[in-house]
Coordinates of N, CA and C in Angstrom, one line a residue:
X1 N 4.3 4.4 -40.1 CA 4.5 4.5 -38.7 C 3.8 5.7 -38.2
X2 N 3.2 5.6 -37.0 CA 2.5 6.7 -36.4 C 3.3 7.4 -35.4
X3 N 3.1 8.7 -35.3 CA 3.7 9.6 -34.4 C 2.7 10.4 -33.6
X4 N 3.1 11.1 -32.6 CA 2.2 12.0 -31.8 C 2.7 13.4 -32.0
X5 N 1.7 14.3 -31.9 CA 2.0 15.7 -31.9 C 1.2 16.4 -30.9
X6 N 1.9 17.2 -30.0 CA 1.2 18.0 -29.0 C 1.4 19.5 -29.3
X7 N 0.3 20.2 -29.4 CA 0.3 21.6 -29.7 C -0.2 22.4 -28.5
X8 N 0.6 23.3 -28.0 CA 0.2 24.0 -26.8 C -0.1 25.5 -27.2
X9 N -1.3 25.9 -26.8 CA -1.8 27.2 -27.2 C -2.0 28.1 -25.9
X10 N -1.6 29.3 -26.1 CA -1.6 30.2 -24.9 C -3.0 30.9 -24.7
X11 N -4.0 30.1 -24.4 CA -5.3 30.6 -24.1 C -6.1 29.4 -23.4
X12 N -7.1 29.8 -22.6 CA -8.0 28.8 -22.1 C -9.4 29.2 -22.2
X13 N -9.7 30.1 -23.1 CA -11.1 30.5 -23.2 C -11.9 29.4 -23.8
X14 N -13.1 29.3 -23.3 CA -14.0 28.2 -23.8 C -14.3 28.3 -25.3
X15 N -14.4 29.5 -25.8 CA -14.7 29.7 -27.2 C -13.5 29.2 -28.1
X16 N -12.3 29.5 -27.6 CA -11.1 29.1 -28.4 C -11.0 27.6 -28.3
X17 N -11.2 27.0 -27.2 CA -11.1 25.5 -27.1 C -12.1 24.9 -27.9
X18 N -13.3 25.4 -28.0 CA -14.4 24.8 -28.8 C -14.0 24.9 -30.3
X19 N -13.4 26.0 -30.7 CA -12.9 26.0 -32.1 C -11.8 25.0 -32.4
X20 N -10.9 24.9 -31.5 CA -9.8 23.9 -31.7 C -10.3 22.5 -31.7
X21 N -11.3 22.2 -30.8 CA -11.9 20.9 -30.8 C -12.6 20.6 -32.1
X22 N -13.4 21.6 -32.5 CA -14.2 21.4 -33.8 C -13.2 21.1 -34.9
X23 N -12.1 21.9 -35.0 CA -11.2 21.7 -36.1 C -10.5 20.4 -36.1
X24 N -10.0 20.0 -34.9 CA -9.3 18.7 -34.7 C -10.3 17.5 -35.0
X25 N -11.5 17.6 -34.5 CA -12.5 16.6 -34.8 C -12.8 16.4 -36.3
X26 N -13.0 17.6 -36.9 CA -13.2 17.6 -38.4 C -12.1 16.9 -39.1
X27 N -10.8 17.2 -38.7 CA -9.7 16.6 -39.3 C -9.6 15.1 -39.1
X28 N -10.0 14.7 -37.9 CA -10.0 13.3 -37.5 C -11.0 12.5 -38.3
X29 N -12.1 13.1 -38.6 CA -13.2 12.4 -39.3 C -12.9 12.4 -40.8
X30 N -12.0 13.3 -41.3 CA -11.7 13.4 -42.7 C -10.6 12.4 -43.2
X31 N -9.9 11.8 -42.2 CA -8.9 10.9 -42.6 C -8.9 9.7 -41.6
X32 N -8.5 8.5 -42.2 CA -8.5 7.3 -41.4 C -7.3 7.2 -40.5
X33 N -6.2 7.9 -40.8 CA -4.9 7.8 -40.1 C -4.6 8.9 -39.2
X34 N -5.6 9.5 -38.6 CA -5.4 10.6 -37.6 C -6.4 10.4 -36.5
X35 N -6.0 10.6 -35.3 CA -6.8 10.6 -34.1 C -6.5 11.7 -33.2
X36 N -7.6 12.4 -32.7 CA -7.5 13.3 -31.6 C -7.5 12.5 -30.3
X37 N -6.4 12.5 -29.6 CA -6.3 11.7 -28.4 C -6.4 12.5 -27.1
X38 N -6.3 13.8 -27.2 CA -6.5 14.6 -25.9 C -6.7 16.1 -26.3
X39 N -7.6 16.7 -25.6 CA -7.8 18.1 -25.6 C -7.9 18.6 -24.2
X40 N -7.0 19.5 -23.9 CA -6.9 19.9 -22.5 C -7.0 21.4 -22.3
X41 N -7.7 21.8 -21.3 CA -7.8 23.3 -21.0 C -7.5 23.5 -19.6
X42 N -6.6 24.4 -19.3 CA -6.2 24.7 -18.0 C -6.5 26.2 -17.8
X43 N -7.7 26.5 -17.3 CA -8.1 27.9 -17.1 C -7.2 28.7 -16.2
X44 N -6.7 28.0 -15.1 CA -5.9 28.7 -14.1 C -4.6 29.2 -14.8
X45 N -4.0 28.4 -15.8 CA -2.8 28.8 -16.4 C -3.0 29.4 -17.8
X46 N -4.2 29.7 -18.2 CA -4.5 30.3 -19.5 C -3.8 29.5 -20.6
X47 N -3.9 28.2 -20.6 CA -3.2 27.4 -21.6 C -4.1 26.2 -22.0
X48 N -4.0 25.8 -23.2 CA -4.7 24.6 -23.7 C -3.8 23.8 -24.6
X49 N -4.1 22.5 -24.8 CA -3.3 21.7 -25.7 C -4.2 20.8 -26.5
X50 N -3.7 20.4 -27.7 CA -4.4 19.5 -28.6 C -3.3 18.4 -28.9
X51 N -3.7 17.2 -28.6 CA -2.8 16.1 -28.9 C -3.4 15.2 -30.0
X52 N -2.5 14.9 -31.0 CA -3.0 14.2 -32.1 C -2.0 13.0 -32.4
X53 N -2.5 11.9 -32.9 CA -1.7 10.8 -33.3 C -2.0 10.5 -34.8
X54 N -1.0 10.2 -35.6 CA -1.3 9.9 -37.0 C 0.0 9.5 -37.7
X55 N -0.2 9.1 -39.0 CA 0.9 8.8 -39.8 C 1.4 10.2 -40.4
X56 N 2.6 10.1 -40.9 CA 3.4 11.3 -41.2 C 2.6 12.4 -42.0
X57 N 2.1 12.1 -43.1 CA 1.4 13.1 -44.0 C 0.1 13.7 -43.3
X58 N -0.7 12.8 -42.7 CA -1.9 13.2 -42.0 C -1.6 14.1 -40.8
X59 N -0.6 13.6 -40.0 CA -0.2 14.4 -38.8 C 0.3 15.7 -39.1
X60 N 1.2 15.9 -40.2 CA 1.7 17.2 -40.5 C 0.6 18.1 -41.0
X61 N -0.3 17.6 -41.8 CA -1.5 18.4 -42.3 C -2.3 18.9 -41.1
X62 N -2.6 18.0 -40.2 CA -3.5 18.3 -39.1 C -2.8 19.3 -38.2
X63 N -1.5 19.1 -37.9 CA -0.8 20.0 -37.0 C -0.7 21.4 -37.6
X64 N -0.5 21.5 -38.9 CA -0.5 22.8 -39.6 C -1.8 23.5 -39.6
X65 N -2.9 22.7 -39.7 CA -4.2 23.3 -39.6 C -4.6 23.8 -38.2
X66 N -4.3 23.0 -37.2 CA -4.5 23.4 -35.8 C -3.6 24.6 -35.5
X67 N -2.4 24.6 -35.9 CA -1.5 25.7 -35.6 C -1.9 27.0 -36.3
X68 N -2.4 26.9 -37.5 CA -2.9 28.1 -38.2 C -4.1 28.6 -37.5
X69 N -5.0 27.7 -37.1 CA -6.2 28.2 -36.3 C -5.8 28.8 -35.0
X70 N -4.9 28.2 -34.3 CA -4.5 28.9 -33.0 C -3.9 30.2 -33.3
X71 N -3.1 30.4 -34.3 CA -2.5 31.6 -34.7 C -3.6 32.7 -35.0
X72 N -4.7 32.2 -35.6 CA -5.8 33.1 -35.9 C -6.7 33.5 -34.7
X73 N -6.9 32.6 -33.8 CA -7.9 32.9 -32.8 C -7.3 33.4 -31.5
X74 N -6.0 33.3 -31.3 CA -5.4 33.7 -30.0 C -4.7 35.0 -30.3
X75 N -5.0 36.0 -29.5 CA -4.4 37.3 -29.5 C -3.7 37.5 -28.1
X76 N -2.4 37.4 -28.1 CA -1.7 37.5 -26.8 C -2.0 38.8 -26.0
X77 N -2.3 39.9 -26.7 CA -2.6 41.1 -26.1 C -3.9 41.1 -25.3
X78 N -4.8 40.1 -25.6 CA -6.0 39.9 -24.9 C -5.9 38.9 -23.7
X79 N -4.8 38.2 -23.6 CA -4.5 37.2 -22.6 C -4.0 37.9 -21.3
X80 N -4.1 37.3 -20.2 CA -3.7 37.9 -18.9 C -2.2 38.3 -18.9
X81 N -1.9 39.5 -18.3 CA -0.5 40.0 -18.2 C -0.4 40.4 -16.7
X82 N 0.7 39.9 -16.0 CA 1.6 38.9 -16.5 C 0.9 37.6 -16.7
X83 N 1.6 36.7 -17.5 CA 1.0 35.4 -17.8 C 1.0 34.5 -16.6
X84 N -0.1 33.8 -16.4 CA -0.1 32.8 -15.3 C 0.7 31.6 -15.5
X85 N 1.1 31.3 -16.8 CA 2.0 30.3 -17.2 C 2.9 30.9 -18.2
X86 N 4.2 30.6 -18.2 CA 5.1 31.2 -19.2 C 4.6 30.9 -20.6
X87 N 4.9 31.9 -21.5 CA 4.6 31.8 -22.9 C 5.4 32.8 -23.7
X88 N 5.6 32.5 -24.9 CA 6.2 33.5 -25.9 C 5.4 33.6 -27.2
X89 N 4.4 32.8 -27.3 CA 3.6 32.8 -28.5 C 2.2 32.4 -28.3
X90 N 1.3 32.8 -29.2 CA -0.1 32.3 -29.2 C -0.1 30.8 -29.4
X91 N 0.6 30.4 -30.4 CA 0.9 28.9 -30.6 C 2.3 28.8 -29.9
X92 N 2.3 28.4 -28.6 CA 3.4 28.5 -27.8 C 4.5 27.4 -28.1
X93 N 4.1 26.2 -28.3 CA 5.0 25.1 -28.5 C 4.4 23.9 -29.2
X94 N 5.1 23.3 -30.1 CA 4.7 22.1 -30.7 C 5.7 21.0 -30.5
X95 N 5.3 19.8 -30.2 CA 6.3 18.7 -30.0 C 5.8 17.5 -30.8
X96 N 6.7 17.0 -31.7 CA 6.4 15.8 -32.4 C 7.2 14.7 -31.7
X97 N 6.5 13.6 -31.4 CA 7.1 12.5 -30.6 C 6.9 11.1 -31.3
X98 N 7.9 10.3 -31.3 CA 7.6 8.9 -31.8 C 6.7 8.1 -30.9
X99 N 5.9 7.3 -31.4 CA 5.1 6.4 -30.6 C 5.8 5.0 -30.7
X100 N 6.5 4.6 -29.7 CA 7.3 3.4 -29.7 C 7.5 2.9 -28.3
X101 N 7.7 1.6 -28.1 CA 8.0 1.1 -26.8 C 9.5 0.9 -26.8
X102 N 10.3 1.3 -27.8 CA 11.7 1.1 -27.8 C 12.4 2.1 -26.8
X103 N 13.6 1.7 -26.3 CA 14.3 2.6 -25.4 C 14.7 3.9 -26.2
X104 N 15.0 4.9 -25.4 CA 15.3 6.2 -26.0 C 16.5 6.0 -27.0
X105 N 17.5 5.2 -26.6 CA 18.7 5.1 -27.4 C 18.4 4.4 -28.7
X106 N 17.2 3.7 -28.8 CA 16.9 3.0 -30.1 C 15.9 3.8 -30.9
X107 N 15.6 5.0 -30.6 CA 14.6 5.8 -31.3 C 15.1 6.7 -32.4
X108 N 16.4 6.5 -32.7 CA 17.0 7.5 -33.6 C 16.3 7.6 -35.0
X109 N 15.9 6.5 -35.7 CA 15.2 6.8 -36.9 C 13.8 7.4 -36.7
X110 N 13.1 7.0 -35.7 CA 11.8 7.6 -35.4 C 11.9 9.1 -35.0
X111 N 12.9 9.4 -34.2 CA 13.1 10.7 -33.7 C 13.5 11.6 -34.9
X112 N 14.3 11.1 -35.8 CA 14.7 11.8 -37.0 C 13.5 12.1 -37.9
X113 N 12.6 11.2 -38.0 CA 11.4 11.5 -38.8 C 10.5 12.6 -38.1
X114 N 10.5 12.5 -36.8 CA 9.7 13.6 -36.1 C 10.4 14.9 -36.2
X115 N 11.7 14.9 -36.2 CA 12.5 16.2 -36.5 C 12.2 16.7 -37.9
X116 N 12.1 15.8 -38.8 CA 11.7 16.3 -40.2 C 10.3 16.9 -40.2
X117 N 9.4 16.3 -39.5 CA 8.0 16.8 -39.4 C 8.1 18.2 -38.8
X118 N 8.9 18.4 -37.7 CA 9.0 19.7 -37.0 C 9.5 20.7 -38.0
X119 N 10.5 20.3 -38.8 CA 11.2 21.2 -39.8 C 10.1 21.6 -40.8
X120 N 9.3 20.7 -41.3 CA 8.3 20.9 -42.3 C 7.2 21.9 -41.7
X121 N 6.8 21.6 -40.5 CA 5.8 22.5 -39.9 C 6.3 23.9 -39.7
X122 N 7.6 24.0 -39.2 CA 8.2 25.3 -39.1 C 8.2 26.1 -40.4
X123 N 8.6 25.4 -41.5 CA 8.6 26.0 -42.8 C 7.2 26.5 -43.2
X124 N 6.2 25.7 -43.0 CA 4.8 26.1 -43.3 C 4.4 27.3 -42.5
X125 N 4.6 27.3 -41.2 CA 4.2 28.4 -40.3 C 5.0 29.7 -40.7
X126 N 6.3 29.5 -41.0 CA 7.1 30.6 -41.4 C 6.6 31.3 -42.6
X127 N 6.1 30.5 -43.6 CA 5.6 31.1 -44.8 C 4.2 31.8 -44.6
X128 N 3.6 31.4 -43.4 CA 2.4 32.1 -43.0 C 2.6 33.4 -42.2
X129 N 3.9 33.7 -42.0 CA 4.3 34.9 -41.4 C 4.6 34.8 -39.9
X130 N 4.6 33.6 -39.4 CA 4.9 33.4 -37.9 C 6.4 33.1 -37.7
X131 N 7.1 33.8 -36.9 CA 8.4 33.5 -36.5 C 8.5 32.1 -35.8
X132 N 9.4 31.2 -36.2 CA 9.5 29.9 -35.6 C 10.9 29.6 -35.2
X133 N 11.1 29.1 -34.0 CA 12.4 28.6 -33.5 C 12.2 27.1 -33.4
X134 N 13.2 26.4 -33.9 CA 13.2 24.9 -33.8 C 14.0 24.5 -32.6
X135 N 13.7 23.3 -32.1 CA 14.5 22.7 -31.0 C 14.5 21.2 -31.3
X136 N 15.4 20.5 -30.6 CA 15.5 19.0 -30.8 C 16.8 18.6 -31.3
X137 N 17.0 17.3 -31.5 CA 18.3 16.7 -31.9 C 18.8 17.2 -33.2
X138 N 17.9 17.4 -34.2 CA 18.3 17.8 -35.5 C 18.8 19.3 -35.5
X139 N 18.2 20.1 -34.6 CA 18.5 21.5 -34.5 C 19.7 21.7 -33.6
X140 N 19.9 20.7 -32.7 CA 21.1 20.8 -31.8 C 20.8 21.7 -30.6
X141 N 19.6 21.9 -30.3 CA 19.2 22.8 -29.2 C 18.0 22.2 -28.4
X142 N 18.1 22.2 -27.1 CA 17.0 21.7 -26.3 C 15.8 22.7 -26.3
X143 N 14.7 22.1 -25.8 CA 13.5 23.0 -25.6 C 13.8 24.1 -24.6
X144 N 14.5 23.7 -23.5 CA 14.8 24.7 -22.5 C 15.7 25.8 -23.1
X145 N 16.8 25.4 -23.8 CA 17.7 26.4 -24.4 C 17.0 27.3 -25.4
X146 N 16.0 26.7 -26.1 CA 15.3 27.5 -27.1 C 14.4 28.5 -26.4
X147 N 13.7 28.1 -25.3 CA 12.9 29.0 -24.5 C 13.7 30.1 -23.9
X148 N 14.9 29.9 -23.6 CA 15.7 31.0 -23.0 C 16.0 32.1 -24.0
X149 N 15.9 31.8 -25.3 CA 16.1 32.8 -26.4 C 14.9 33.7 -26.5
X150 N 13.8 33.4 -25.8 CA 12.5 34.2 -25.9 C 12.1 34.8 -24.6
X151 N 11.0 35.4 -24.7 CA 10.3 36.0 -23.5 C 9.6 35.0 -22.6
X152 N 9.8 33.7 -22.9 CA 9.0 32.7 -22.2 C 9.1 32.9 -20.7
X153 N 10.2 33.0 -20.1 CA 10.4 33.0 -18.6 C 10.0 34.4 -18.1
X154 N 10.2 35.4 -18.9 CA 9.9 36.8 -18.4 C 8.4 37.1 -18.4
X155 N 7.6 36.3 -19.2 CA 6.2 36.6 -19.3 C 5.4 36.5 -18.1
X156 N 5.9 35.8 -17.1 CA 5.2 35.7 -15.8 C 5.5 36.7 -14.7
X157 N 6.5 37.5 -15.0 CA 7.0 38.5 -14.0 C 6.2 39.8 -14.1
X158 N 5.8 40.2 -12.9 CA 5.0 41.4 -12.8 C 5.8 42.6 -13.2
X159 N 5.2 43.4 -14.0 CA 5.9 44.6 -14.5 C 6.9 44.3 -15.7
X160 N 6.9 43.0 -16.1 CA 7.7 42.7 -17.2 C 7.2 43.2 -18.5
X161 N 8.0 43.3 -19.6 CA 7.6 43.7 -20.9 C 6.5 42.7 -21.3
X162 N 5.3 43.2 -21.6 CA 4.2 42.3 -21.9 C 4.3 41.7 -23.4
X163 N 5.1 42.4 -24.2 CA 5.2 41.9 -25.6 C 6.2 40.8 -25.7
X164 N 5.9 39.8 -26.5 CA 6.9 38.7 -26.7 C 8.2 39.2 -27.5
X165 N 9.3 38.6 -27.2 CA 10.5 39.0 -27.8 C 11.4 37.7 -28.1
X166 N 12.4 37.9 -28.9 CA 13.3 36.8 -29.2 C 14.7 37.3 -29.5
X167 N 15.7 36.7 -28.9 CA 17.1 37.2 -29.1 C 17.8 36.5 -30.2
X168 N 17.2 35.5 -30.8 CA 17.8 34.7 -31.9 C 17.0 35.0 -33.2
X169 N 17.7 34.8 -34.3 CA 17.0 34.9 -35.6 C 16.1 33.7 -35.7
X170 N 14.9 33.8 -36.1 CA 14.0 32.7 -36.3 C 14.6 31.7 -37.3
X171 N 14.3 30.4 -37.1 CA 14.7 29.4 -38.1 C 13.8 29.5 -39.3
X172 N 12.6 30.0 -39.1 CA 11.6 30.2 -40.2 C 10.8 31.5 -39.9
X173 N 10.3 32.1 -40.9 CA 9.4 33.3 -40.7 C 10.2 34.5 -40.6
X174 N 9.5 35.6 -40.4 CA 10.1 36.9 -40.4 C 11.0 37.2 -39.2
X175 N 12.1 37.8 -39.5 CA 13.0 38.3 -38.4 C 12.7 39.8 -38.1
X176 N 13.1 40.2 -37.0 CA 12.8 41.6 -36.6 C 11.7 41.7 -35.6
X177 N 10.8 42.7 -35.9 CA 9.8 42.9 -34.9 C 8.9 41.7 -34.8
X178 N 8.6 41.3 -33.5 CA 7.7 40.2 -33.2 C 6.4 40.8 -33.0
X179 N 5.4 40.2 -33.6 CA 4.0 40.6 -33.4 C 3.6 40.4 -31.9
X180 N 3.1 41.5 -31.3 CA 2.6 41.4 -29.9 C 1.4 40.4 -29.8
X181 N 0.7 40.3 -30.9 CA -0.5 39.5 -31.0 C -0.2 38.0 -31.1
X182 N 0.8 37.6 -31.9 CA 1.1 36.2 -32.2 C 2.4 35.7 -31.5
X183 N 3.4 36.6 -31.3 CA 4.6 36.1 -30.7 C 5.4 35.2 -31.5
X184 N 6.1 34.2 -30.9 CA 7.0 33.3 -31.5 C 6.6 31.9 -31.2
X185 N 6.6 31.0 -32.2 CA 6.3 29.6 -32.0 C 7.6 28.8 -31.8
X186 N 7.6 27.8 -30.9 CA 8.7 26.9 -30.8 C 8.2 25.5 -31.2
X187 N 8.9 25.0 -32.2 CA 8.5 23.7 -32.8 C 9.7 22.7 -32.8
X188 N 9.4 21.5 -32.4 CA 10.5 20.5 -32.4 C 10.1 19.1 -32.2
X189 N 11.1 18.3 -31.9 CA 10.9 16.8 -31.7 C 11.5 16.4 -30.4
X190 N 10.9 15.4 -29.7 CA 11.5 14.9 -28.5 C 11.1 13.4 -28.3
X191 N 11.8 12.7 -27.6 CA 11.4 11.2 -27.4 C 10.1 11.1 -26.6

């Protein structure tokens, strides 16, 4: 069964987007069960996204590769302050979503599989040293509730603390000091 994954990155530089596009295209060509379906750059909001569709193993590997690249190429201290769009991490948010025409109430098995993918990606990123907060049905916390635990909403305020922060212990990765360069990633599943 195929699922979708949207990765949101806190930059809109042409160089960063080119690297993300090259990496996603290379991954797409390397496997038959993965497609890059959208690459978006919003210069005004200093935000980009990569959207992939694939089967479980290929999608997880591709999401991990794109996430790792985003973590390497984006330095939040080089991005605009205050942020033109809320953010709390270089890799700001990842959403795994079922691809189905079923009603939301009928998506439980597919959504559970997406939640497992989010959990696996969180573990991978955490082992790479990135603090990760999970959201979604399996975590029992909405995306909005998770964002409220971070500097997401404060990042757009003039005179606000420019460094990312988090008031909850990460589900994966190091606790304590949050890197001003990388911040915190939010990873989860949604219908």
